[in-house]
mmCIF file of N, CA and C in Angstrom:
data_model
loop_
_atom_site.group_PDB
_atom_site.id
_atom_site.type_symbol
_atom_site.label_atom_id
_atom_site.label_comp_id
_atom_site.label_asym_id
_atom_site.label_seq_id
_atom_site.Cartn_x
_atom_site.Cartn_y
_atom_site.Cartn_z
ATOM 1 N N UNK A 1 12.725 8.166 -3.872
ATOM 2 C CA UNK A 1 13.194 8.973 -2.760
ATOM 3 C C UNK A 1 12.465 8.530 -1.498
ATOM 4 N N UNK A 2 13.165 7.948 -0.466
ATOM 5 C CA UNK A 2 12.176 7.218 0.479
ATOM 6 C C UNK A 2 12.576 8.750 1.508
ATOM 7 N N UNK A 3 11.454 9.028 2.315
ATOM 8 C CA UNK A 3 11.399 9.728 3.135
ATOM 9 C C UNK A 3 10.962 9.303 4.268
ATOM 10 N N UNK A 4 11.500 10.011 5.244
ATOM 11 C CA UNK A 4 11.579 9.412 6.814
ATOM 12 C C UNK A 4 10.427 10.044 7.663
ATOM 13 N N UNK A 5 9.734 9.672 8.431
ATOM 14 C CA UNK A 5 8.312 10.646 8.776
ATOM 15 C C UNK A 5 8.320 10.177 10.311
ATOM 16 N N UNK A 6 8.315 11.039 11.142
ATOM 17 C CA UNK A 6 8.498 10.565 12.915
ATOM 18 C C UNK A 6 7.175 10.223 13.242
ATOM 19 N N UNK A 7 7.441 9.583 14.055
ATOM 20 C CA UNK A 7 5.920 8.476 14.871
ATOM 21 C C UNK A 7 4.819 9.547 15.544
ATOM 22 N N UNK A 8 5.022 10.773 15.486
ATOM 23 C CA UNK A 8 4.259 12.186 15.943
ATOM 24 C C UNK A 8 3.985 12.596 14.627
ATOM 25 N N UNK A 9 4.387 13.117 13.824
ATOM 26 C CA UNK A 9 3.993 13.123 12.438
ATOM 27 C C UNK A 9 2.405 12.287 11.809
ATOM 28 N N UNK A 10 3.318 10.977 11.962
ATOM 29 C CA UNK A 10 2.378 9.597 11.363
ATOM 30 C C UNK A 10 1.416 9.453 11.989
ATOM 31 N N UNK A 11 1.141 9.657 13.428
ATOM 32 C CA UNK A 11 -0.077 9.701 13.849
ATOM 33 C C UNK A 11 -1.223 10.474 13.794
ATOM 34 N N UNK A 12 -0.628 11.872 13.557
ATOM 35 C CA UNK A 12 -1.447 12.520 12.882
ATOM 36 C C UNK A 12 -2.400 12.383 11.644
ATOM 37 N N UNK A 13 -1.684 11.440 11.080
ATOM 38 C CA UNK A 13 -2.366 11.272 9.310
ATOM 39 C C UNK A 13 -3.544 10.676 9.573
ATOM 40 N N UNK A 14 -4.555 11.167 8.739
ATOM 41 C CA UNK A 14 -5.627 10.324 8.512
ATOM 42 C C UNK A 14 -5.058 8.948 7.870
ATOM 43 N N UNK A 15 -6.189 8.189 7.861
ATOM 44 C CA UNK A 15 -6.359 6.764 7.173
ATOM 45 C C UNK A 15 -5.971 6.909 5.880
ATOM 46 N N UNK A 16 -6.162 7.679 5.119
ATOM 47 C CA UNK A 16 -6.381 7.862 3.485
ATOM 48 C C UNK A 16 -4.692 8.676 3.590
ATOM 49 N N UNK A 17 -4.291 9.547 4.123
ATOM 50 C CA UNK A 17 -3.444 9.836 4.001
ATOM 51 C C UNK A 17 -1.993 8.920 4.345
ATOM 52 N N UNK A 18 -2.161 7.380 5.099
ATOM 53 C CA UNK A 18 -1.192 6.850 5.392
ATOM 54 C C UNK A 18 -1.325 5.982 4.924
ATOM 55 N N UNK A 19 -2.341 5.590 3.828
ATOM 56 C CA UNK A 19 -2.487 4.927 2.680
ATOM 57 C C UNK A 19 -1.575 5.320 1.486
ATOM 58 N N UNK A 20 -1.943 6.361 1.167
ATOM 59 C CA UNK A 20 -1.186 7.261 0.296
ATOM 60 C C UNK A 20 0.124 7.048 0.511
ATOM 61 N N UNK A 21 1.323 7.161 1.804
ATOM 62 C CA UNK A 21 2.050 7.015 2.192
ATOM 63 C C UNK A 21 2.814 6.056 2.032
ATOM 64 N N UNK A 22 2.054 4.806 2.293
ATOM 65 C CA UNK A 22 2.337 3.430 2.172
ATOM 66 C C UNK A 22 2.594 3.116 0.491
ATOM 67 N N UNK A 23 1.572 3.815 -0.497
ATOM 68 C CA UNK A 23 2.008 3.740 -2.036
ATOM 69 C C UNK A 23 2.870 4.139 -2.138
ATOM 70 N N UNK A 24 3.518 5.067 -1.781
ATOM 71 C CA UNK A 24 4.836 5.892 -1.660
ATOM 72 C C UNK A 24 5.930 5.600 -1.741
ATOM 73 N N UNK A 25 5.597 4.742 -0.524
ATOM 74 C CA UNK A 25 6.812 3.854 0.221
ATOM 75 C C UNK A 25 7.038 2.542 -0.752
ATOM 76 N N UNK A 26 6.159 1.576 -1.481
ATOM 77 C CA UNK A 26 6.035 0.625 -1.977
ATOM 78 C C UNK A 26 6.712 1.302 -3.310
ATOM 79 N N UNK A 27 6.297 1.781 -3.991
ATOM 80 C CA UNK A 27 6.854 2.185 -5.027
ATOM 81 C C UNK A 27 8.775 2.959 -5.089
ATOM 82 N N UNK A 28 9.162 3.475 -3.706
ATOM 83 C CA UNK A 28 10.075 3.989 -3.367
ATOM 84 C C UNK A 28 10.670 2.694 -3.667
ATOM 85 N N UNK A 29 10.547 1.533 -2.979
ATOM 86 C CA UNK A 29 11.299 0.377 -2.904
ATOM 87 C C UNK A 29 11.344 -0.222 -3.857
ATOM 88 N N UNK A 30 10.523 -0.049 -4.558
ATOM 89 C CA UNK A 30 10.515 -1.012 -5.923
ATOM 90 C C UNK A 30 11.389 -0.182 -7.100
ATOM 91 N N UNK A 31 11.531 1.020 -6.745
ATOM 92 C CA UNK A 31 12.482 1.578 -7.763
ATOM 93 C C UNK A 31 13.870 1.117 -7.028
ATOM 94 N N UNK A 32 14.274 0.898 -5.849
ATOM 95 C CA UNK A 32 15.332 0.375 -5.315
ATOM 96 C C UNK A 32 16.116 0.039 -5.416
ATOM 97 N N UNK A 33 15.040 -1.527 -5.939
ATOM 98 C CA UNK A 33 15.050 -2.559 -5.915
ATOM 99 C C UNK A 33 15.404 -2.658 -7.570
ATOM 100 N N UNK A 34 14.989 -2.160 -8.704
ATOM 101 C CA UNK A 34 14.933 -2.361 -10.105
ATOM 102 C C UNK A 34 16.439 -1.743 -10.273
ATOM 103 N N UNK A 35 16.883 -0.671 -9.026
ATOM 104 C CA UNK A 35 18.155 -0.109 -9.457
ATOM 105 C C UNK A 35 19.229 -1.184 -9.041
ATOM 106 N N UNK A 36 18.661 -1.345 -7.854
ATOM 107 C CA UNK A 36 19.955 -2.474 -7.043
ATOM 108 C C UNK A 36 20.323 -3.954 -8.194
ATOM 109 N N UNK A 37 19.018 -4.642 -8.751
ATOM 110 C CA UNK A 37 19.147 -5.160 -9.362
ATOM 111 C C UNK A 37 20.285 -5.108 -10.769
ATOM 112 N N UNK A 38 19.737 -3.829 -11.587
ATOM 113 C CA UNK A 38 21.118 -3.293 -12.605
ATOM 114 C C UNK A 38 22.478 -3.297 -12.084
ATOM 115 N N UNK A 39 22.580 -2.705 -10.737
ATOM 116 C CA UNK A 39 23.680 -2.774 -10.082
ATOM 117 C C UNK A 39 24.252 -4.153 -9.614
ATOM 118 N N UNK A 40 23.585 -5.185 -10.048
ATOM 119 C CA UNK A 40 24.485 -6.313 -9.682
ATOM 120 C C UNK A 40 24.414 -6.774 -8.342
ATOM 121 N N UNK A 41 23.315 -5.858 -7.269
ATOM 122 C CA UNK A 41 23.438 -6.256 -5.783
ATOM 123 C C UNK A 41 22.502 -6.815 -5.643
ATOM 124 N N UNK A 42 22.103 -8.221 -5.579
ATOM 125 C CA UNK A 42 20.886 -9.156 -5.832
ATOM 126 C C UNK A 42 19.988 -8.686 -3.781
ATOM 127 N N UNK A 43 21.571 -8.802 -3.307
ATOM 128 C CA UNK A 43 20.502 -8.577 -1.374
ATOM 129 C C UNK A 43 20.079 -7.367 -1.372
ATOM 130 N N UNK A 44 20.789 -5.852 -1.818
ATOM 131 C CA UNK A 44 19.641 -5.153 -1.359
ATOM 132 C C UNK A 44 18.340 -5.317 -2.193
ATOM 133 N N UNK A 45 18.154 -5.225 -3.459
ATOM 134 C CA UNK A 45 17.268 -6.064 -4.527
ATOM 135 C C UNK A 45 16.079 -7.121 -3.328
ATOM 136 N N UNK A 46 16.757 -8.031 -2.897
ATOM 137 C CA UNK A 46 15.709 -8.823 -2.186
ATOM 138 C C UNK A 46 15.783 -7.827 -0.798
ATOM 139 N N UNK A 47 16.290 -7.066 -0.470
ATOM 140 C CA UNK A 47 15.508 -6.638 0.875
ATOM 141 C C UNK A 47 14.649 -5.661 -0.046
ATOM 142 N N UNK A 48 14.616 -4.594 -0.342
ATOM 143 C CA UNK A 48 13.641 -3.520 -1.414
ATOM 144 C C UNK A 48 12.584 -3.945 -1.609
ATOM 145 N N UNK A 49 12.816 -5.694 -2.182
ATOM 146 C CA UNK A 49 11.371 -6.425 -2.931
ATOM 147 C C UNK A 49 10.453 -7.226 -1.394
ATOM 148 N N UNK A 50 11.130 -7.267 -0.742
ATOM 149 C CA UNK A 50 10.624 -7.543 0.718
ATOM 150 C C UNK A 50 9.809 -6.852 0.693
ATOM 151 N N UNK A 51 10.348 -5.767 1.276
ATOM 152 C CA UNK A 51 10.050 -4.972 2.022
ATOM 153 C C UNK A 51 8.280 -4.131 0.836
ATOM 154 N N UNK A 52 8.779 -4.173 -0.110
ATOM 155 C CA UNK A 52 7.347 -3.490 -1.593
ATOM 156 C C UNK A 52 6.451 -4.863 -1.063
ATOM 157 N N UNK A 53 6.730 -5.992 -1.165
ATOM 158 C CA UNK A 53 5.798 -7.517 -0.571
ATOM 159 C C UNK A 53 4.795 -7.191 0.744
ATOM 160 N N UNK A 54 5.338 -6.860 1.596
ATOM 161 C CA UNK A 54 4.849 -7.093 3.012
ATOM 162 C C UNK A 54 4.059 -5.332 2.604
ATOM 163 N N UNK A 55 4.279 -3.973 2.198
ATOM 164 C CA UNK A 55 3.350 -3.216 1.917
ATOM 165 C C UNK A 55 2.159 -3.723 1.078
ATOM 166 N N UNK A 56 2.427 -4.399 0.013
ATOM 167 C CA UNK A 56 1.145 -4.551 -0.812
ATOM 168 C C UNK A 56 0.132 -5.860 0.099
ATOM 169 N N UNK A 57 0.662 -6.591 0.713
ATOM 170 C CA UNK A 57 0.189 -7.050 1.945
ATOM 171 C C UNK A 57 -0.353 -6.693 3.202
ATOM 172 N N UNK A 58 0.298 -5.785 3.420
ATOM 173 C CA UNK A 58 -0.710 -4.512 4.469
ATOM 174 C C UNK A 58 -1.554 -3.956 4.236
ATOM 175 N N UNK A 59 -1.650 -3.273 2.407
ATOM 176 C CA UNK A 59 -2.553 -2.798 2.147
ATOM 177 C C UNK A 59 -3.727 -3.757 1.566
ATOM 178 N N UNK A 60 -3.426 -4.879 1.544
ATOM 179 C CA UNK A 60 -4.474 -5.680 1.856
ATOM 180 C C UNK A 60 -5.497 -5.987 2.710
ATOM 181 N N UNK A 61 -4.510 -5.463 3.585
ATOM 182 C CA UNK A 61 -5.320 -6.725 4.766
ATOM 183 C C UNK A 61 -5.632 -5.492 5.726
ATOM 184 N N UNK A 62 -5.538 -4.060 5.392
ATOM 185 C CA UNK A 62 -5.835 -3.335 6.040
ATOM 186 C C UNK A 62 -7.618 -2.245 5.547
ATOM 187 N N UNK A 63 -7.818 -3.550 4.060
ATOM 188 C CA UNK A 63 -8.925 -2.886 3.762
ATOM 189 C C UNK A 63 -10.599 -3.307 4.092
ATOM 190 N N UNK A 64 -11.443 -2.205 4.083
ATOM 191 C CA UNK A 64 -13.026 -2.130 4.721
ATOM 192 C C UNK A 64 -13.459 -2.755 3.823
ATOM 193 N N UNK A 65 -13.755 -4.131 4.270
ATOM 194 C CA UNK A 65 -14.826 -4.877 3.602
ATOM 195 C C UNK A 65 -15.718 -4.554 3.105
ATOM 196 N N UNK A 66 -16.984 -3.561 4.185
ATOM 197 C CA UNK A 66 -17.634 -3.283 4.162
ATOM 198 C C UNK A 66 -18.223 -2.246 2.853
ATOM 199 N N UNK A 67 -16.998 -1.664 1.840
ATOM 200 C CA UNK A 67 -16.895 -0.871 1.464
ATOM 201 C C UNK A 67 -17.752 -1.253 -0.009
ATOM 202 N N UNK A 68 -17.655 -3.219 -0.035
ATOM 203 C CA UNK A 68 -18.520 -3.170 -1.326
ATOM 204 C C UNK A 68 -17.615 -4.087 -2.265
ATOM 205 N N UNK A 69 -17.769 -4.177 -3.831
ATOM 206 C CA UNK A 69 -17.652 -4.779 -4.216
ATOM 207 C C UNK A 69 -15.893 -4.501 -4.757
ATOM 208 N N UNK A 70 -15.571 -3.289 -4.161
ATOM 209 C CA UNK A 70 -14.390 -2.362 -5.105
ATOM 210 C C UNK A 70 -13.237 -3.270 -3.645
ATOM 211 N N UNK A 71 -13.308 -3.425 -2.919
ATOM 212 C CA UNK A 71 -12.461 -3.781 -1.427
ATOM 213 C C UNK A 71 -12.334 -5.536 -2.103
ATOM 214 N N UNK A 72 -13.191 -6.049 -2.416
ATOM 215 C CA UNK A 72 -12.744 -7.412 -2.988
ATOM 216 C C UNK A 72 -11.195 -7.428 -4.459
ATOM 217 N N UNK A 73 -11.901 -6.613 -4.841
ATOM 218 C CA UNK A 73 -11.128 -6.316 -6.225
ATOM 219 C C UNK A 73 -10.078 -5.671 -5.796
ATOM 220 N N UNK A 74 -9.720 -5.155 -5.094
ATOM 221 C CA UNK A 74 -8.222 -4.384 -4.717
ATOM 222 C C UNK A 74 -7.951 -5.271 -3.817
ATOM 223 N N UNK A 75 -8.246 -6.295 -3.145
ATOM 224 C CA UNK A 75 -7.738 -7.339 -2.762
ATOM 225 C C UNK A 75 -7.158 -8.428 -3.643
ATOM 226 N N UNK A 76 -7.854 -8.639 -4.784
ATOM 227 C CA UNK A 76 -7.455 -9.358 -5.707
ATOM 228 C C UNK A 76 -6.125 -8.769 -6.758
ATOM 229 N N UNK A 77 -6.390 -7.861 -6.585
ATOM 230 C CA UNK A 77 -5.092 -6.614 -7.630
ATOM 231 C C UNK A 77 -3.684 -6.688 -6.272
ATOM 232 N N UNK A 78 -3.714 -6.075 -5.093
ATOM 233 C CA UNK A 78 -3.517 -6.107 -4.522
ATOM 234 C C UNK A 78 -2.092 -7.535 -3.804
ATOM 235 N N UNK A 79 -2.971 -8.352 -4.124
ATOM 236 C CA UNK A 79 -2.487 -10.249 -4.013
ATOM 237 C C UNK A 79 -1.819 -10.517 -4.887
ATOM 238 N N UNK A 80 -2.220 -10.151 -6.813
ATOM 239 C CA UNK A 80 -1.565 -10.225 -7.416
ATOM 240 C C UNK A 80 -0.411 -9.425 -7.504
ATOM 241 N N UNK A 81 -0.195 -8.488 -7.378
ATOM 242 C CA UNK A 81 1.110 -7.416 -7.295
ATOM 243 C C UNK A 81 2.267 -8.242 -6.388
ATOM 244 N N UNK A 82 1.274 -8.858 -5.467
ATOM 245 C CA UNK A 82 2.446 -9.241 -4.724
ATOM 246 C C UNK A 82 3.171 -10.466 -4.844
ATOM 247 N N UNK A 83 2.601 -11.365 -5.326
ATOM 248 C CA UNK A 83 2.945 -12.667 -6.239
ATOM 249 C C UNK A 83 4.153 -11.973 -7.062
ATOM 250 N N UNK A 84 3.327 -10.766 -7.934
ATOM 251 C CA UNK A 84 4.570 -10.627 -8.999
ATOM 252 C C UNK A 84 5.856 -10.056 -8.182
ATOM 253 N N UNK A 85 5.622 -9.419 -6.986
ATOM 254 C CA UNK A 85 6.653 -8.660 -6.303
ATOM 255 C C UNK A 85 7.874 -9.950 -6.305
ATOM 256 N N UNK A 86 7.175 -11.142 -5.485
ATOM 257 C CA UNK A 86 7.810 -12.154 -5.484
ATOM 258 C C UNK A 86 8.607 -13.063 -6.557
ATOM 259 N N UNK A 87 7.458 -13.502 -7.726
ATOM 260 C CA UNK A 87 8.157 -13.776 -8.730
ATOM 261 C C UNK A 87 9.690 -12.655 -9.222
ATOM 262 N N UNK A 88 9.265 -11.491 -9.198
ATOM 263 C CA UNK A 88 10.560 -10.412 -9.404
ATOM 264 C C UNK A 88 11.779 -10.727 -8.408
ATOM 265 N N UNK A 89 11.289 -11.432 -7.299
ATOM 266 C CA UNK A 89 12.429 -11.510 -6.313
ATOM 267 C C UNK A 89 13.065 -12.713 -7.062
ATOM 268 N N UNK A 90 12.174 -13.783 -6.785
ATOM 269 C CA UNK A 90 13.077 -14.794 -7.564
ATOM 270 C C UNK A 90 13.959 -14.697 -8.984
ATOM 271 N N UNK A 91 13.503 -14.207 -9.882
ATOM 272 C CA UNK A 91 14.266 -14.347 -11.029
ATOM 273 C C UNK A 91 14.745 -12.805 -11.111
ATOM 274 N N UNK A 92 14.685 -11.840 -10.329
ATOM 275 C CA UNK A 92 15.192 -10.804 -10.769
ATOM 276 C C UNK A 92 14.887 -9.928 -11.661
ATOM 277 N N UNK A 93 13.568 -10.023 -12.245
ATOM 278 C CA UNK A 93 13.430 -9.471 -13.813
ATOM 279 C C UNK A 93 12.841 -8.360 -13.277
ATOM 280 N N UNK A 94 13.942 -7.514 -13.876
ATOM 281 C CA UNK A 94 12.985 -5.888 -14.257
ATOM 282 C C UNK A 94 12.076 -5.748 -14.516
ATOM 283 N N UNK A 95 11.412 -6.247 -16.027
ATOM 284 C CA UNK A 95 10.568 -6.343 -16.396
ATOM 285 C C UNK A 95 9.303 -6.188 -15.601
ATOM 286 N N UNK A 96 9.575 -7.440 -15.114
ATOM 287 C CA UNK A 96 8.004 -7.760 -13.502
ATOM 288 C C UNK A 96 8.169 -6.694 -12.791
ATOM 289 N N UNK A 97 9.434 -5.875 -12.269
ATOM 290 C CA UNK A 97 9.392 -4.859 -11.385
ATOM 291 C C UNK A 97 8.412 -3.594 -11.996
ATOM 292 N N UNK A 98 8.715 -3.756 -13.138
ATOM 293 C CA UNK A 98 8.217 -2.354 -14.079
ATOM 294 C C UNK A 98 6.823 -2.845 -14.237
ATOM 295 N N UNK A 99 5.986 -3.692 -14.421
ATOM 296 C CA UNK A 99 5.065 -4.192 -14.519
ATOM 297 C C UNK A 99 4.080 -3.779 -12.902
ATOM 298 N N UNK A 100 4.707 -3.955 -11.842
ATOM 299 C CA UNK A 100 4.162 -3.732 -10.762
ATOM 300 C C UNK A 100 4.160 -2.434 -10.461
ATOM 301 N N UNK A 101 5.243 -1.934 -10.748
ATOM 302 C CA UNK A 101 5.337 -0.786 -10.288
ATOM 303 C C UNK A 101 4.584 0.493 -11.366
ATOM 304 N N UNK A 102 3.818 0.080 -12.435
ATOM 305 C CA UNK A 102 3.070 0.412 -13.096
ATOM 306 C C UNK A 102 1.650 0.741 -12.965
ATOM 307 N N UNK A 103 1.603 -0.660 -12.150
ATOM 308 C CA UNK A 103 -0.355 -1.033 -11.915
ATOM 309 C C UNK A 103 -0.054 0.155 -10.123
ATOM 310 N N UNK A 104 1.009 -0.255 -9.296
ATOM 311 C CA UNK A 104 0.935 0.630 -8.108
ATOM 312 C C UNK A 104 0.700 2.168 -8.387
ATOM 313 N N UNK A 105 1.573 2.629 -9.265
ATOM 314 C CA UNK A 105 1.531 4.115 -9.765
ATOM 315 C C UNK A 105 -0.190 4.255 -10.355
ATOM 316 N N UNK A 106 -0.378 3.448 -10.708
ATOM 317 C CA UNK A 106 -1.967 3.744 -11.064
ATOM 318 C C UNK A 106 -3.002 3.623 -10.362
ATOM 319 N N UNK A 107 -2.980 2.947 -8.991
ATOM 320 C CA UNK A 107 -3.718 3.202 -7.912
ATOM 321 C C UNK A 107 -3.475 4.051 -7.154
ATOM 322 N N UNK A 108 -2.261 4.557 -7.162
ATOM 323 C CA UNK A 108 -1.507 5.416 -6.253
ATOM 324 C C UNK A 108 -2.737 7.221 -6.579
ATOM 325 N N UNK A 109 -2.527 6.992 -8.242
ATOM 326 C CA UNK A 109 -2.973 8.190 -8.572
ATOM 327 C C UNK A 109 -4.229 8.708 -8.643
ATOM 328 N N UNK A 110 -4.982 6.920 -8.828
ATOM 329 C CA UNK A 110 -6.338 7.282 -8.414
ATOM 330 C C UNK A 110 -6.724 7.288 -7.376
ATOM 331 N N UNK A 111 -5.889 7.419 -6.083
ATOM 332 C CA UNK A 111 -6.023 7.517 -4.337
ATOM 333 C C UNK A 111 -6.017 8.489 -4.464
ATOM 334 N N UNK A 112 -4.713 9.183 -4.691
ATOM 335 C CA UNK A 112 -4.388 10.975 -4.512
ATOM 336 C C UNK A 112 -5.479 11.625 -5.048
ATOM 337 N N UNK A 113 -6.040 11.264 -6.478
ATOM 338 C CA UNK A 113 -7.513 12.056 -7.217
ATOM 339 C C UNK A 113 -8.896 11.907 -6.025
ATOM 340 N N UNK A 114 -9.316 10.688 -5.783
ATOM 341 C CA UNK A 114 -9.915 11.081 -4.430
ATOM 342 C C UNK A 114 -9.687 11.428 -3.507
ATOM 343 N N UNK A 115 -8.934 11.369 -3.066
ATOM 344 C CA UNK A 115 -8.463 12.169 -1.681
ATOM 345 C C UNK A 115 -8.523 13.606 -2.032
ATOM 346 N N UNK A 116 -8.530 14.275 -3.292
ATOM 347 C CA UNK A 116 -8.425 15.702 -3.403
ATOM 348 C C UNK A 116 -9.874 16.206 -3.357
ATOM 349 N N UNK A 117 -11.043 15.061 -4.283
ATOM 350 C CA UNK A 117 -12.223 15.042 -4.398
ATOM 351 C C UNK A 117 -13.174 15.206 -3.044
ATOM 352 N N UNK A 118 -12.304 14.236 -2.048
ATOM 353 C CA UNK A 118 -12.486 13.921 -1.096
ATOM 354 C C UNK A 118 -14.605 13.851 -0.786
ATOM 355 N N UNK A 119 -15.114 13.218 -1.440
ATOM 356 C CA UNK A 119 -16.706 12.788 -1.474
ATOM 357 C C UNK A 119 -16.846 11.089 -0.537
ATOM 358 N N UNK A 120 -17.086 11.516 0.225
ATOM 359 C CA UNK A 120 -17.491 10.644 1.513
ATOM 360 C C UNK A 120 -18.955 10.146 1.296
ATOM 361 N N UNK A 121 -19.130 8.575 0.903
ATOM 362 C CA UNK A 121 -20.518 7.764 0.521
ATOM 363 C C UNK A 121 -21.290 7.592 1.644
ATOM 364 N N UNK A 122 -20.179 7.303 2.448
ATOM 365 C CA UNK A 122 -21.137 6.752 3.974
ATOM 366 C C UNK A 122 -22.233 7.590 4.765
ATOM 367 N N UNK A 123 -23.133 7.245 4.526
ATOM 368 C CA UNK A 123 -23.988 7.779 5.808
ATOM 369 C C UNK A 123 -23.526 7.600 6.770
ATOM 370 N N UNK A 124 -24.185 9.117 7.066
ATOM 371 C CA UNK A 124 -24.346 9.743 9.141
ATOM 372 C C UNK A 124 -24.257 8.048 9.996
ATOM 373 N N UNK A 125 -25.113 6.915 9.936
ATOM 374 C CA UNK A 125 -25.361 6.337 10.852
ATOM 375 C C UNK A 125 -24.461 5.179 10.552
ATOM 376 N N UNK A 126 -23.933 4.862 9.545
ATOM 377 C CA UNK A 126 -22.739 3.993 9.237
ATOM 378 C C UNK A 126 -21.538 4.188 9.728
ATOM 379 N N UNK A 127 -21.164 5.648 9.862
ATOM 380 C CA UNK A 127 -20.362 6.231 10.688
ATOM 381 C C UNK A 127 -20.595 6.312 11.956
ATOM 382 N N UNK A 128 -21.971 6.226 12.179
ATOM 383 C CA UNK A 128 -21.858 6.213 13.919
ATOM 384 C C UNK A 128 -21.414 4.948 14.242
ATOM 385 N N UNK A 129 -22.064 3.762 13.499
ATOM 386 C CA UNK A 129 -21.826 2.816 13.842
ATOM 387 C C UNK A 129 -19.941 2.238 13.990
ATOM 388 N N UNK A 130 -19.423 2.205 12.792
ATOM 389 C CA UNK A 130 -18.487 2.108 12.641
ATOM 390 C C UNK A 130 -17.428 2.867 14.040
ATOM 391 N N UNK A 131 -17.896 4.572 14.465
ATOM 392 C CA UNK A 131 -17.731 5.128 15.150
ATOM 393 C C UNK A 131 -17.356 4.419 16.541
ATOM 394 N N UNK A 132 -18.340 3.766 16.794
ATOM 395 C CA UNK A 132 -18.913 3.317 18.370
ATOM 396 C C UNK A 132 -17.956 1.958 17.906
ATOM 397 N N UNK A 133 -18.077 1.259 17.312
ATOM 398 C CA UNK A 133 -17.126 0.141 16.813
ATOM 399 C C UNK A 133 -15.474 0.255 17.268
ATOM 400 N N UNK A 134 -14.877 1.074 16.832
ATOM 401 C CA UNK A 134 -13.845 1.555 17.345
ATOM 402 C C UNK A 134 -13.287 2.068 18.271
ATOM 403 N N UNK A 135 -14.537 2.941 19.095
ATOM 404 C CA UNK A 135 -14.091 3.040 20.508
ATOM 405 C C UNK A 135 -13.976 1.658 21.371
ATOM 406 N N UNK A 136 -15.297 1.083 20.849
ATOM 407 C CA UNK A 136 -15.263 -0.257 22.254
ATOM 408 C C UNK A 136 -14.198 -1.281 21.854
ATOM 409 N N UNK A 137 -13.703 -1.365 20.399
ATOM 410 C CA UNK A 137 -12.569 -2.135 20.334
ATOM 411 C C UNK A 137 -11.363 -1.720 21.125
ATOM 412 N N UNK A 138 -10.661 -0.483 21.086
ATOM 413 C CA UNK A 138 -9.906 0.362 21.599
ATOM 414 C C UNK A 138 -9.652 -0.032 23.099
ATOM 415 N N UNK A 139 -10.755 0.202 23.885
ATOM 416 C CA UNK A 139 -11.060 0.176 24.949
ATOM 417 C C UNK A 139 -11.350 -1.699 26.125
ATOM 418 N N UNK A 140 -11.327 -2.657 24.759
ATOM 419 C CA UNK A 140 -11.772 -3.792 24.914
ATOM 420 C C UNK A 140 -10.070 -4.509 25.346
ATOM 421 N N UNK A 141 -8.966 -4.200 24.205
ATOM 422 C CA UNK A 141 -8.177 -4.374 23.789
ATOM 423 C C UNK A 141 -7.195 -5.157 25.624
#
């Protein structure tokens, strides 16, 4: 069920929450995409699997290094999903769709479980830093 969310809405969201969003959305498409496929419609199929590609790619490249050894590894999970997104484009196989859309549902759920937990590691002054980081980028721009 893809849902539509206005640019006043979305700005509101925290980080973690338009993360969440983005699993949402990736997984929305990839069921789409596994349907369009049964259905015999190979283009919407490749727009769906696009479109699940370039999310698991955002959520790549949109993650804090800084965060440690877990930001490498969901880069690497992350990269792979999307290979397979691709391989699924090319040959079409369900299979790979169900395969991805498996490992996504399982990060998806361990996002939503922290986010409910919501236990913040960072120190006071990592945050300042980071803090002050973002204004002068903002402002640099």
């Amino acid at each position: 069920m893809i849902t539509v969310i206005s640019n006043e809405a979305l700005h509101k969201k925290s980080p973690q929450e338009i993360t969440s969003l983005l699993y949402e959305a990736c997984l929305d498409n990839l069921e789409a995409a596994r349907n369009s496929i049964e259905q015999i419609d190979h283009y919407k199929a490749n727009t769906h699997l696009q479109k699940a590609n370039d999310i698991l790619r955002r959520l790549g490249a949109g993650l804090n290094y800084e965060a440690g050894i877990i930001a490498d590894q969901l880069d690497a999970v992350y990269n792979y999903l999307a290979d397979k997104t691709i391989e699924a484009n090319y040959s079409k196989d369900v299979k790979i769709i169900d395969e991805v859309i498996s490992h996504v549902t399982s990060i998806s759920l361990a996002w939503q479980k922290a986010m409910l937990q919501n236990i913040d590691s960072q120190t006071k002054s990592r945050k300042q830093t980071a803090n002050a980081y973002e204004q002068t980028s903002i402002y640099e721009s």
